[in-house]
Coordinates of C-alpha atoms in Angstrom, one line a residue:
X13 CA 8.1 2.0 8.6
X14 CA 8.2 3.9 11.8
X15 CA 10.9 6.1 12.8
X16 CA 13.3 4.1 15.5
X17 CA 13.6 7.2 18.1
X18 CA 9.7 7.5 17.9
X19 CA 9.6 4.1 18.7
X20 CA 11.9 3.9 22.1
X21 CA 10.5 7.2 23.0
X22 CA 6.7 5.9 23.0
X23 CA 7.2 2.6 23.0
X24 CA 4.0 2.2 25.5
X25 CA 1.8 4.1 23.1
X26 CA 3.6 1.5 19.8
X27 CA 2.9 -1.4 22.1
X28 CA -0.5 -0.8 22.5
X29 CA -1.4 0.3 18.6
X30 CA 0.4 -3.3 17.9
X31 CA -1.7 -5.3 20.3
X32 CA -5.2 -3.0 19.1
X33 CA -3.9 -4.6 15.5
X34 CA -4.1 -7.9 16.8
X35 CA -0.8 -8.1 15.4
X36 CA 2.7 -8.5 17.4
X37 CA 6.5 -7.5 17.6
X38 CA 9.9 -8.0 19.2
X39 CA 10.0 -4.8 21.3
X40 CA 12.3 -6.7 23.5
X41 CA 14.6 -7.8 20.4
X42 CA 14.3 -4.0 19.4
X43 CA 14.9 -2.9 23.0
X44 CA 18.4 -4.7 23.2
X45 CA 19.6 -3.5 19.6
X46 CA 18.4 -0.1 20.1
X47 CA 20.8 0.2 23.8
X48 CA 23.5 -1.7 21.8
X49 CA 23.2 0.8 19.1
X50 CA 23.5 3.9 21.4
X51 CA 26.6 2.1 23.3
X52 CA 28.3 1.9 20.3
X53 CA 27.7 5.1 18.8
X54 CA 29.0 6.0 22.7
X55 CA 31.9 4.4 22.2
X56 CA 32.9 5.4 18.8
X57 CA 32.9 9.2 20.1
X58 CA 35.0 9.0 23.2
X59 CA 37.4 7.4 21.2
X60 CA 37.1 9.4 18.3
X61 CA 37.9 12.5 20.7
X62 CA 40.8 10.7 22.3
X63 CA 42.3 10.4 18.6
X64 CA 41.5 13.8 18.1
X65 CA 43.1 14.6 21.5
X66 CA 46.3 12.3 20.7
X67 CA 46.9 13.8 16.8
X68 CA 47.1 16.8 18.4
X69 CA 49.9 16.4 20.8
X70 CA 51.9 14.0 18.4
X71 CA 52.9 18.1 16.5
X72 CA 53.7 19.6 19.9
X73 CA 55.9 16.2 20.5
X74 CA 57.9 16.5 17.6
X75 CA 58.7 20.0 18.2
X76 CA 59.4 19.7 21.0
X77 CA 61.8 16.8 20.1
X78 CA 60.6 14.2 22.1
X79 CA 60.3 12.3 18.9
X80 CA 59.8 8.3 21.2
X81 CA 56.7 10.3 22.9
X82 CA 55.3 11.4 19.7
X83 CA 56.1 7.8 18.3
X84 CA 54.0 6.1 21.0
X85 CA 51.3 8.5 20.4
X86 CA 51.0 7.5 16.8
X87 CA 50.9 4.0 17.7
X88 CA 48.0 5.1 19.9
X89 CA 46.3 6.5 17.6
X90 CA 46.7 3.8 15.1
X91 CA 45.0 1.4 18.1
X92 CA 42.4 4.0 18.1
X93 CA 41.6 3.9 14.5
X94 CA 41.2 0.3 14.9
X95 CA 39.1 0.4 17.3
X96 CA 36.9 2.6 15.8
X97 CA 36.5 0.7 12.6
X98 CA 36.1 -2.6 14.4
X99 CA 32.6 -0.5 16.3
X100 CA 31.4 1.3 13.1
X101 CA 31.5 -2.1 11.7
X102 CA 29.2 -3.6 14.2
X103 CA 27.7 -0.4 14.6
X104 CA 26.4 -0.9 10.5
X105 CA 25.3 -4.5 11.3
X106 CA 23.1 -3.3 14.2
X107 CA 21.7 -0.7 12.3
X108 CA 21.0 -2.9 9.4
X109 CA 19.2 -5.0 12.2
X110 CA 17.2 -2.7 13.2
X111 CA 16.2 -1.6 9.9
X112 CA 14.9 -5.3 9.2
X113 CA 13.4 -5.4 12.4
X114 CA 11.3 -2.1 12.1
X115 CA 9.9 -3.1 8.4
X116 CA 8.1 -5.8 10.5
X117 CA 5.9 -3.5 12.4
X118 CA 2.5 -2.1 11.5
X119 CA 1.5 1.2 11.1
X120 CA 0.2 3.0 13.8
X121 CA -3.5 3.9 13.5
X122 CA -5.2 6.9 13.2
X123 CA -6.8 8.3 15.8
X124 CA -9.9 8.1 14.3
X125 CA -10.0 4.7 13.3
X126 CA -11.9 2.8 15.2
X127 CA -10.5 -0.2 17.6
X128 CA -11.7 -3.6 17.3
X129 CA -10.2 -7.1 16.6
X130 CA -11.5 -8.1 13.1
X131 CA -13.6 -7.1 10.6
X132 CA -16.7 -8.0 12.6
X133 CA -16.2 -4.3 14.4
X134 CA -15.9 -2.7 11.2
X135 CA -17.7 0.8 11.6
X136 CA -20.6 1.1 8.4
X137 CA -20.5 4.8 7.9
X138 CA -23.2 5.4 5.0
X139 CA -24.9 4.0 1.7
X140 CA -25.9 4.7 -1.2
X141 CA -28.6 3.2 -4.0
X142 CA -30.9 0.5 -2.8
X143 CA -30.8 -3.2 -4.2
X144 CA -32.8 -4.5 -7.2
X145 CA -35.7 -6.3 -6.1
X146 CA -36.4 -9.2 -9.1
X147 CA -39.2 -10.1 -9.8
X148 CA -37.6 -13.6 -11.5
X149 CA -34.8 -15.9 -9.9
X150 CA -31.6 -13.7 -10.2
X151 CA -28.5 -15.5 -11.6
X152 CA -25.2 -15.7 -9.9
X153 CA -22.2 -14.3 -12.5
X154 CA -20.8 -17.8 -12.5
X155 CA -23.9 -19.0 -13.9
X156 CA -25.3 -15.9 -15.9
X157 CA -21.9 -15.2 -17.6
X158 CA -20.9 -18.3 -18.9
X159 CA -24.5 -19.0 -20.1
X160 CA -24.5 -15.3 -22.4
X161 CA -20.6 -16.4 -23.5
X162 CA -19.1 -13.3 -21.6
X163 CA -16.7 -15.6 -19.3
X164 CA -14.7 -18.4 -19.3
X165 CA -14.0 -20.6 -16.1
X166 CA -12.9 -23.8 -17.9
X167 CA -10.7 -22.1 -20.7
X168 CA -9.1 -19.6 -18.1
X169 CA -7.9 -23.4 -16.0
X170 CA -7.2 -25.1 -19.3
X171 CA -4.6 -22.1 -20.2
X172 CA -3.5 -21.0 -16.8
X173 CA -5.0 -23.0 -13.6
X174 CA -7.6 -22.9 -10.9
X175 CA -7.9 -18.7 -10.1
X176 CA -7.5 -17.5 -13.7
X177 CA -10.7 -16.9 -15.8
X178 CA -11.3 -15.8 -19.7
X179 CA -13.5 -13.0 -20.6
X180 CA -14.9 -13.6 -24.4
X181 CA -17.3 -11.7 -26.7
X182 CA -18.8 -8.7 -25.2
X183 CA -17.4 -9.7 -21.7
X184 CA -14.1 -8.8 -22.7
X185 CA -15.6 -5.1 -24.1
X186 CA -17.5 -4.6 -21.3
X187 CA -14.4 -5.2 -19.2
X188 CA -12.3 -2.7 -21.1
X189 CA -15.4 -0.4 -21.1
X190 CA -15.1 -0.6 -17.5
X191 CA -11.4 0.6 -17.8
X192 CA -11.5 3.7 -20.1
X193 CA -15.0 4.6 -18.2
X194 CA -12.5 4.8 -15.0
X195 CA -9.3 6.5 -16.6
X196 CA -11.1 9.3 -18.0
X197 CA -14.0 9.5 -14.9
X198 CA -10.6 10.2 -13.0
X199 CA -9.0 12.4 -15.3
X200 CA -12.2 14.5 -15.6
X201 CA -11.0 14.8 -11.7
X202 CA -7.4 15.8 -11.6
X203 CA -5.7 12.7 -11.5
X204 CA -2.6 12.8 -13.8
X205 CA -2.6 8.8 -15.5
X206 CA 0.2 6.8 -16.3
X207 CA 1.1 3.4 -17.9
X208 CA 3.5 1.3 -15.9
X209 CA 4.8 -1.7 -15.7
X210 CA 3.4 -4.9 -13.8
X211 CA 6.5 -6.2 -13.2
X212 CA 8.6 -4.7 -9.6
X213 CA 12.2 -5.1 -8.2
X214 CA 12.8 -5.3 -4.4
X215 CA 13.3 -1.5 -3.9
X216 CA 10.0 -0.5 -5.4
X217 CA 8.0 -3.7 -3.4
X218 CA 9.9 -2.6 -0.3
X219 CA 9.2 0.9 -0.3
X220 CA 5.5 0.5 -0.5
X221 CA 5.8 -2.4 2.3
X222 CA 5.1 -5.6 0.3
X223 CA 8.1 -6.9 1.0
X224 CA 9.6 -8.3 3.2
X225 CA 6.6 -9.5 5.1
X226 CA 4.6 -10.5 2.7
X227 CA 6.8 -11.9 0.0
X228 CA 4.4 -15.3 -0.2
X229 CA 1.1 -13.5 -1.5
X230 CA 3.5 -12.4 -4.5
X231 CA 4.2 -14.2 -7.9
X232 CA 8.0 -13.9 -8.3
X233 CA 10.0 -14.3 -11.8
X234 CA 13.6 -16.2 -12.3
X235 CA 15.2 -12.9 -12.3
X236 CA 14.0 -11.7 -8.9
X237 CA 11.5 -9.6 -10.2
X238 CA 7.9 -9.6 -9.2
X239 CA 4.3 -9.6 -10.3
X240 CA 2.8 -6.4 -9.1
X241 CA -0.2 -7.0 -6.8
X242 CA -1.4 -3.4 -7.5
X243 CA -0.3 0.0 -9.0
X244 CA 0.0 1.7 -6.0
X245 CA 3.2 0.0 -5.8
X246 CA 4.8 1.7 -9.1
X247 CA 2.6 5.0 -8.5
X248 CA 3.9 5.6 -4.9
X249 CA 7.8 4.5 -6.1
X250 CA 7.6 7.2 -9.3
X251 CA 8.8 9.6 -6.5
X252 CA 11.1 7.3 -4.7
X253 CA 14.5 9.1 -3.2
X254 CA 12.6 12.5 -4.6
X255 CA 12.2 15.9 -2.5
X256 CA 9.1 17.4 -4.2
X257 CA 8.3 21.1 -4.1
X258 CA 5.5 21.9 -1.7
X259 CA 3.4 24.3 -4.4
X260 CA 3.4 20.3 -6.2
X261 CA 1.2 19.0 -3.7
X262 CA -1.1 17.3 -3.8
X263 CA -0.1 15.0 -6.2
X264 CA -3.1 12.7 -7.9
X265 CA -2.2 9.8 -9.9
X266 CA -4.2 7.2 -11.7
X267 CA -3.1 4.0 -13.7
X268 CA -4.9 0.7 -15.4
X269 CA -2.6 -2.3 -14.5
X270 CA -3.1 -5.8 -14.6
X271 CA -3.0 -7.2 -10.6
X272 CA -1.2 -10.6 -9.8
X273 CA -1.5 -12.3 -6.3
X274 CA -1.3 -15.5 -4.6
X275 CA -4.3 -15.2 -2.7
X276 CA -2.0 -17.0 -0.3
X277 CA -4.4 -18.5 2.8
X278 CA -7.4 -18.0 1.2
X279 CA -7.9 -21.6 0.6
X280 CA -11.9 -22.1 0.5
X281 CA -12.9 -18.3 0.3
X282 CA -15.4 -17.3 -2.6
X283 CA -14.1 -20.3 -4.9
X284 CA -16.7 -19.7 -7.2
X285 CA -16.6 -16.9 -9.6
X286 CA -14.5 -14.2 -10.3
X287 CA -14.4 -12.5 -6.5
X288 CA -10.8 -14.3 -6.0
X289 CA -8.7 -14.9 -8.7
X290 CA -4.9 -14.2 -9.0
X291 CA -4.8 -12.0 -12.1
X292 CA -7.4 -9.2 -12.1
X293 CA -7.5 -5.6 -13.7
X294 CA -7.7 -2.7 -11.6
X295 CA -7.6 1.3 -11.8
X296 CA -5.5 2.9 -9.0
X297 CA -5.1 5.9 -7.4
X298 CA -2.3 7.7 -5.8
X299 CA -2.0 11.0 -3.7
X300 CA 1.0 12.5 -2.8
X301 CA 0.2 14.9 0.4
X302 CA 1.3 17.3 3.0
X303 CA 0.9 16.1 6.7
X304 CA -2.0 19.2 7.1
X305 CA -4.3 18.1 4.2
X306 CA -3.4 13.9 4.2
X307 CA -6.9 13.7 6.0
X308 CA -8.7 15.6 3.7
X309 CA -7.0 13.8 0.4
X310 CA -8.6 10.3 2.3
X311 CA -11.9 12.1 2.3
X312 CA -11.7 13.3 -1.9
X313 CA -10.7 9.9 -2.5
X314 CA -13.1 8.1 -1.3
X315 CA -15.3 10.4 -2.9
X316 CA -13.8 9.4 -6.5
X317 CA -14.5 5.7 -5.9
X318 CA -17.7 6.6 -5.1
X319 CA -18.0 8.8 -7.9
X320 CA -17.5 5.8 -9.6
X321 CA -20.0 3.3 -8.5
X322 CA -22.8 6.1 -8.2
X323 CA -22.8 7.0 -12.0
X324 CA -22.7 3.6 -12.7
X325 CA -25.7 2.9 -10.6
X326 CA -24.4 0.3 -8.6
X327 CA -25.8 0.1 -4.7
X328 CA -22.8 0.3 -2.1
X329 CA -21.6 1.0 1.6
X330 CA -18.7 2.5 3.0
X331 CA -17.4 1.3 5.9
X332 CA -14.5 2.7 8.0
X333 CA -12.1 -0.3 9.2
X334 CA -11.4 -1.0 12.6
X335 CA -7.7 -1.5 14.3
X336 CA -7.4 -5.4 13.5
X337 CA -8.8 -5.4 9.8
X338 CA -6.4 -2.7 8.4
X339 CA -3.8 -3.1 6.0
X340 CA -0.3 -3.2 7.2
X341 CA 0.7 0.5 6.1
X342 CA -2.4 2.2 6.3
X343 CA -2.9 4.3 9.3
X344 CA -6.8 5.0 8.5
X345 CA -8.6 3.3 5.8
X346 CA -12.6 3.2 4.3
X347 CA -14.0 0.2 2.2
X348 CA -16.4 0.4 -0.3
X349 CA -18.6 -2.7 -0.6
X350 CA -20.6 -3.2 -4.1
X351 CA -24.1 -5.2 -3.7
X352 CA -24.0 -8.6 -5.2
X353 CA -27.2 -10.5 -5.9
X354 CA -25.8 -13.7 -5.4
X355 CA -24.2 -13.3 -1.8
X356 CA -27.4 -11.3 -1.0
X357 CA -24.6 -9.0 0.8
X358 CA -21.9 -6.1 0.2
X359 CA -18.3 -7.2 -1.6
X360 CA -15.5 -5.0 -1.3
X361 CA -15.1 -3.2 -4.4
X362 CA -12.4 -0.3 -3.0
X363 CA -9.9 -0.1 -0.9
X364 CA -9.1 3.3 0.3
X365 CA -6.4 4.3 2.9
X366 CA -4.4 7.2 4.2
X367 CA -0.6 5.5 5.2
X368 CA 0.7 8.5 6.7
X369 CA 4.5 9.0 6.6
X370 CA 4.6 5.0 6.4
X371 CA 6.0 4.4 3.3
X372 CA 7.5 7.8 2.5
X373 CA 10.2 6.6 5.4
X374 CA 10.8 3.8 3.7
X375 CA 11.1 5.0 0.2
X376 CA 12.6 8.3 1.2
X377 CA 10.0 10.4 -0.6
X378 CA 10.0 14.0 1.2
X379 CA 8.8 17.6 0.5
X380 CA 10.5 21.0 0.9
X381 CA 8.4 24.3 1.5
X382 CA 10.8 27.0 1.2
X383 CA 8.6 29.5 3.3
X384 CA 7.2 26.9 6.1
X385 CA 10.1 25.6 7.5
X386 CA 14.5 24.9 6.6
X387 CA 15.5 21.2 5.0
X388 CA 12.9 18.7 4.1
X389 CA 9.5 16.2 5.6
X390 CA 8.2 13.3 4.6
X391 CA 5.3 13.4 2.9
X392 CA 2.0 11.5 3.3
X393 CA 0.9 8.7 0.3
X394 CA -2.6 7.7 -0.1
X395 CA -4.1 5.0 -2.3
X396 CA -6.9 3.9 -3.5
X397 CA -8.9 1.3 -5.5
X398 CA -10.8 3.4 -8.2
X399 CA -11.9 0.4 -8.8
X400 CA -11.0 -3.6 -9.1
X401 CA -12.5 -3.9 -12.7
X402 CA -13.1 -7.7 -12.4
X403 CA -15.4 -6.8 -9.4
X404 CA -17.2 -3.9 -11.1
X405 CA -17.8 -5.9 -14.0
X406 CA -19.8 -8.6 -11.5
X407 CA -21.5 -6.1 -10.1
X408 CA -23.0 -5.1 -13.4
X409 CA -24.0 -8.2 -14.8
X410 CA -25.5 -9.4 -11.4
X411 CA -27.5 -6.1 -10.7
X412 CA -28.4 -5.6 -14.6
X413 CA -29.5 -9.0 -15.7
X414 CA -32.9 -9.5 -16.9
X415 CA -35.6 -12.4 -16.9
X416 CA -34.1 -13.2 -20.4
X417 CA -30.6 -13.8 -19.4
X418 CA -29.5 -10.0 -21.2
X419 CA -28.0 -7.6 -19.5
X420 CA -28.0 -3.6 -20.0
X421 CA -25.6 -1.9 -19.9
X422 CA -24.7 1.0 -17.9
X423 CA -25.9 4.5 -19.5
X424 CA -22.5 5.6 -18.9
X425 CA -20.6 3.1 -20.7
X426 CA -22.9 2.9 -23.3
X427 CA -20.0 4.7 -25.3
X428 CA -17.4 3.0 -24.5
X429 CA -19.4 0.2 -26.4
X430 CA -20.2 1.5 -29.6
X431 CA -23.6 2.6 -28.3
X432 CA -24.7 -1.0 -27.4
X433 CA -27.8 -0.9 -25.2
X434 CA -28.0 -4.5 -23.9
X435 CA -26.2 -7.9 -24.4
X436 CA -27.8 -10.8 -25.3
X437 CA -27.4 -14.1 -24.6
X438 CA -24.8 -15.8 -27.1

């Protein structure tokens, strides 16, 4: 959420990072509320010093023993008061108003991000590994897994529906190799991890900027809880209403959570496979940071993902996205993109962005540095994918398969697996 007086005092420079998002807003809705509001608050002080003004002659009146005088200026008063509680009244509904209105608009980009319109103008900033070249017709995951009895399309839409798939066998080890491999790759690191759970109130979903704009991508429960859609949400809300000590930061946090979304419009995008599914497993990351470093934290992180996909010796690029491809609350953000065989192309894999003070204003998370400066800031929150296990676990089979149909497994998660080597075809 952006700050309302940063808003009306560079509302030119907001308009402009809104239209470079390809995105829009009521400026002229926020306009008239934001005049309304400052009328009001106006009014409520010249009346509240006219009170002040009448209260205190009302003592000299009676003294003096003009006692109808002293009367009429405690019926004035009493008007007063009423007036006053009729405008903080509507004062609190324009406020609220605002509020609303102001969770609806982006974040405002970096300066360093670059600007473009869709993920066409995405920037490519580097790579890293080079792609297996087979010497036999490579298999597509939805092919090669099913044959070796590692997943499970049909079982996963007999139990659950179209988007949910089973992992069996040494598919479901490999996947849970995947997920200690990440935990304790990130530990090793500094990342502090925690278990928490995949289900979210509003608060938590609002602070983090889910909701209330995009309330139809989540699964919701009876009880008006929700499905969480990643960790970050419960990571970033562990500080929520918190002042944290400066000497603190930075803050790294990791979890394993399952993922839930709706995948809504996405209607006829990688239908095949496990690419876009609504349940997936993924490691998280979370930094809590100071304004001065935030940049630096985006930097690290997207080092750890890396770290990631380079000791697994999986190929990948980063790129950096452009103004009309970035998330909602992220101010600057870098994809990494895994090679897959069977798209003969880079798949996101990682997420990583830097949202600024975005979602520390709206879940009130701040810092105090008793030497820098008096009171308390907000502070900046990163996050990360470190990484979408369902996608890493693609990526292995796809760029490990051999002629046979086995596929090795990773040197690195080798014990995680009981010192298995390969898996063979069931």
């Amino acid at each position: 959420m952006l700050d309302a007086r940063f808003v009306r005092e560079n509302i030119d420079l907001v308009r402009a990072a809104v239209e470079n998002r390809r995105s829009s807003w009521d400026f002229d809705r926020f306009t008239a509320l934001d005049e309304e509001r400052r009328r009001l608050i106006g009014e409520v002080e010249s009346r509240q010093a006219r009170r002040n003004e009448a209260s205190k002659e009302i003592g000299g009146l009676m003294k003096a023993g003009e006692r109808d005088a002293a009367e009429a200026r405690k019926e004035e008063v009493r008007v007063i008061n009423d007036e006053i509680t009729a405008d903080e009244e509507l004062l609190g509904k324009v406020d609220a108003e605002v509020r609303e209105l102001l969770m609806t608009i982006p974040n405002i980009p970096h300066e360093s991000a670059p600007v473009g319109a869709d993920e066409s103008e995405n920037v490519e900033v580097r790579r890293w590994g080079t792609p297996r070249e087979f010497d036999f017709e490579a298999k597509p995951h939805w092919d090669l897994g099913p044959e070796a009895g590692l997943i499970d399309f049909e079982a996963g839409v007999k139990l659950a529906g179209s988007r949910f798939v089973v992992l069996g066998r040494d598919g479901a080890r490999l996947n849970r190799a995947l997920i200690n491999f990440m935990l304790d790759t990130h530990g090793s690191r500094g990342f502090t991890e925690w278990a928490v759970p995949a289900l979210a109130n509003v608060d938590t979903l609002t602070g983090t900027g889910q909701l209330p704009k995009f309330e139809d991508d989540l699964f919701k429960t009876g009880e008006g809880l929700y499905l969480i859609p990643t960790a970050e949400v419960q990571l970033t809300n562990l500080h929520r209403d918190e002042v944290l000590e400066a000497e603190t930061l930075p803050r790294r946090y990791c979890a394993y959570t399952p993922c839930f979304r709706e995948e809504a419009g996405s209607a006829g995008r990688d239908t095949r496979g496990m690419i876009r599914v609504h349940q997936f497993d993924k490691v998280e990351m979370v930094k809590f940071a100071t304004p001065e470093t935030s940049m630096d934290e985006l930097e690290a992180m997207t080092a750890d993902a890396e770290n990631i996909l380079q000791l697994l010796g999986l190929p990948y690029r980063v790129i950096v996205l452009c103004t009309g491809d970035m998330g909602f609350g992220a101010a600057k953000t870098y994809d990494l993109e895994v090679w897959l065989p069977s798209y003969d192309n880079y798949k996101e894999i990682s997420s990583c962005s830097n949202c600024w003070d975005f979602q520390a204003r709206r879940a009130s998370i701040k810092y105090r540095d008793q030497g820098s400066f008096k009171g308390s800031r907000l502070v900046h929150t990163l996050n990360g994918s470190g990484l979408a296990v369902g996608r890493c676990l693609v990526a292995v089979l796809e760029n490990y398969q051999q002629a046979d149909g086995s596929i090795v497994i990773p040197e690195v998660l080798r014990p995680y697996m009981g010192g298995q080597e390969v898996i063979k075809p069931a």
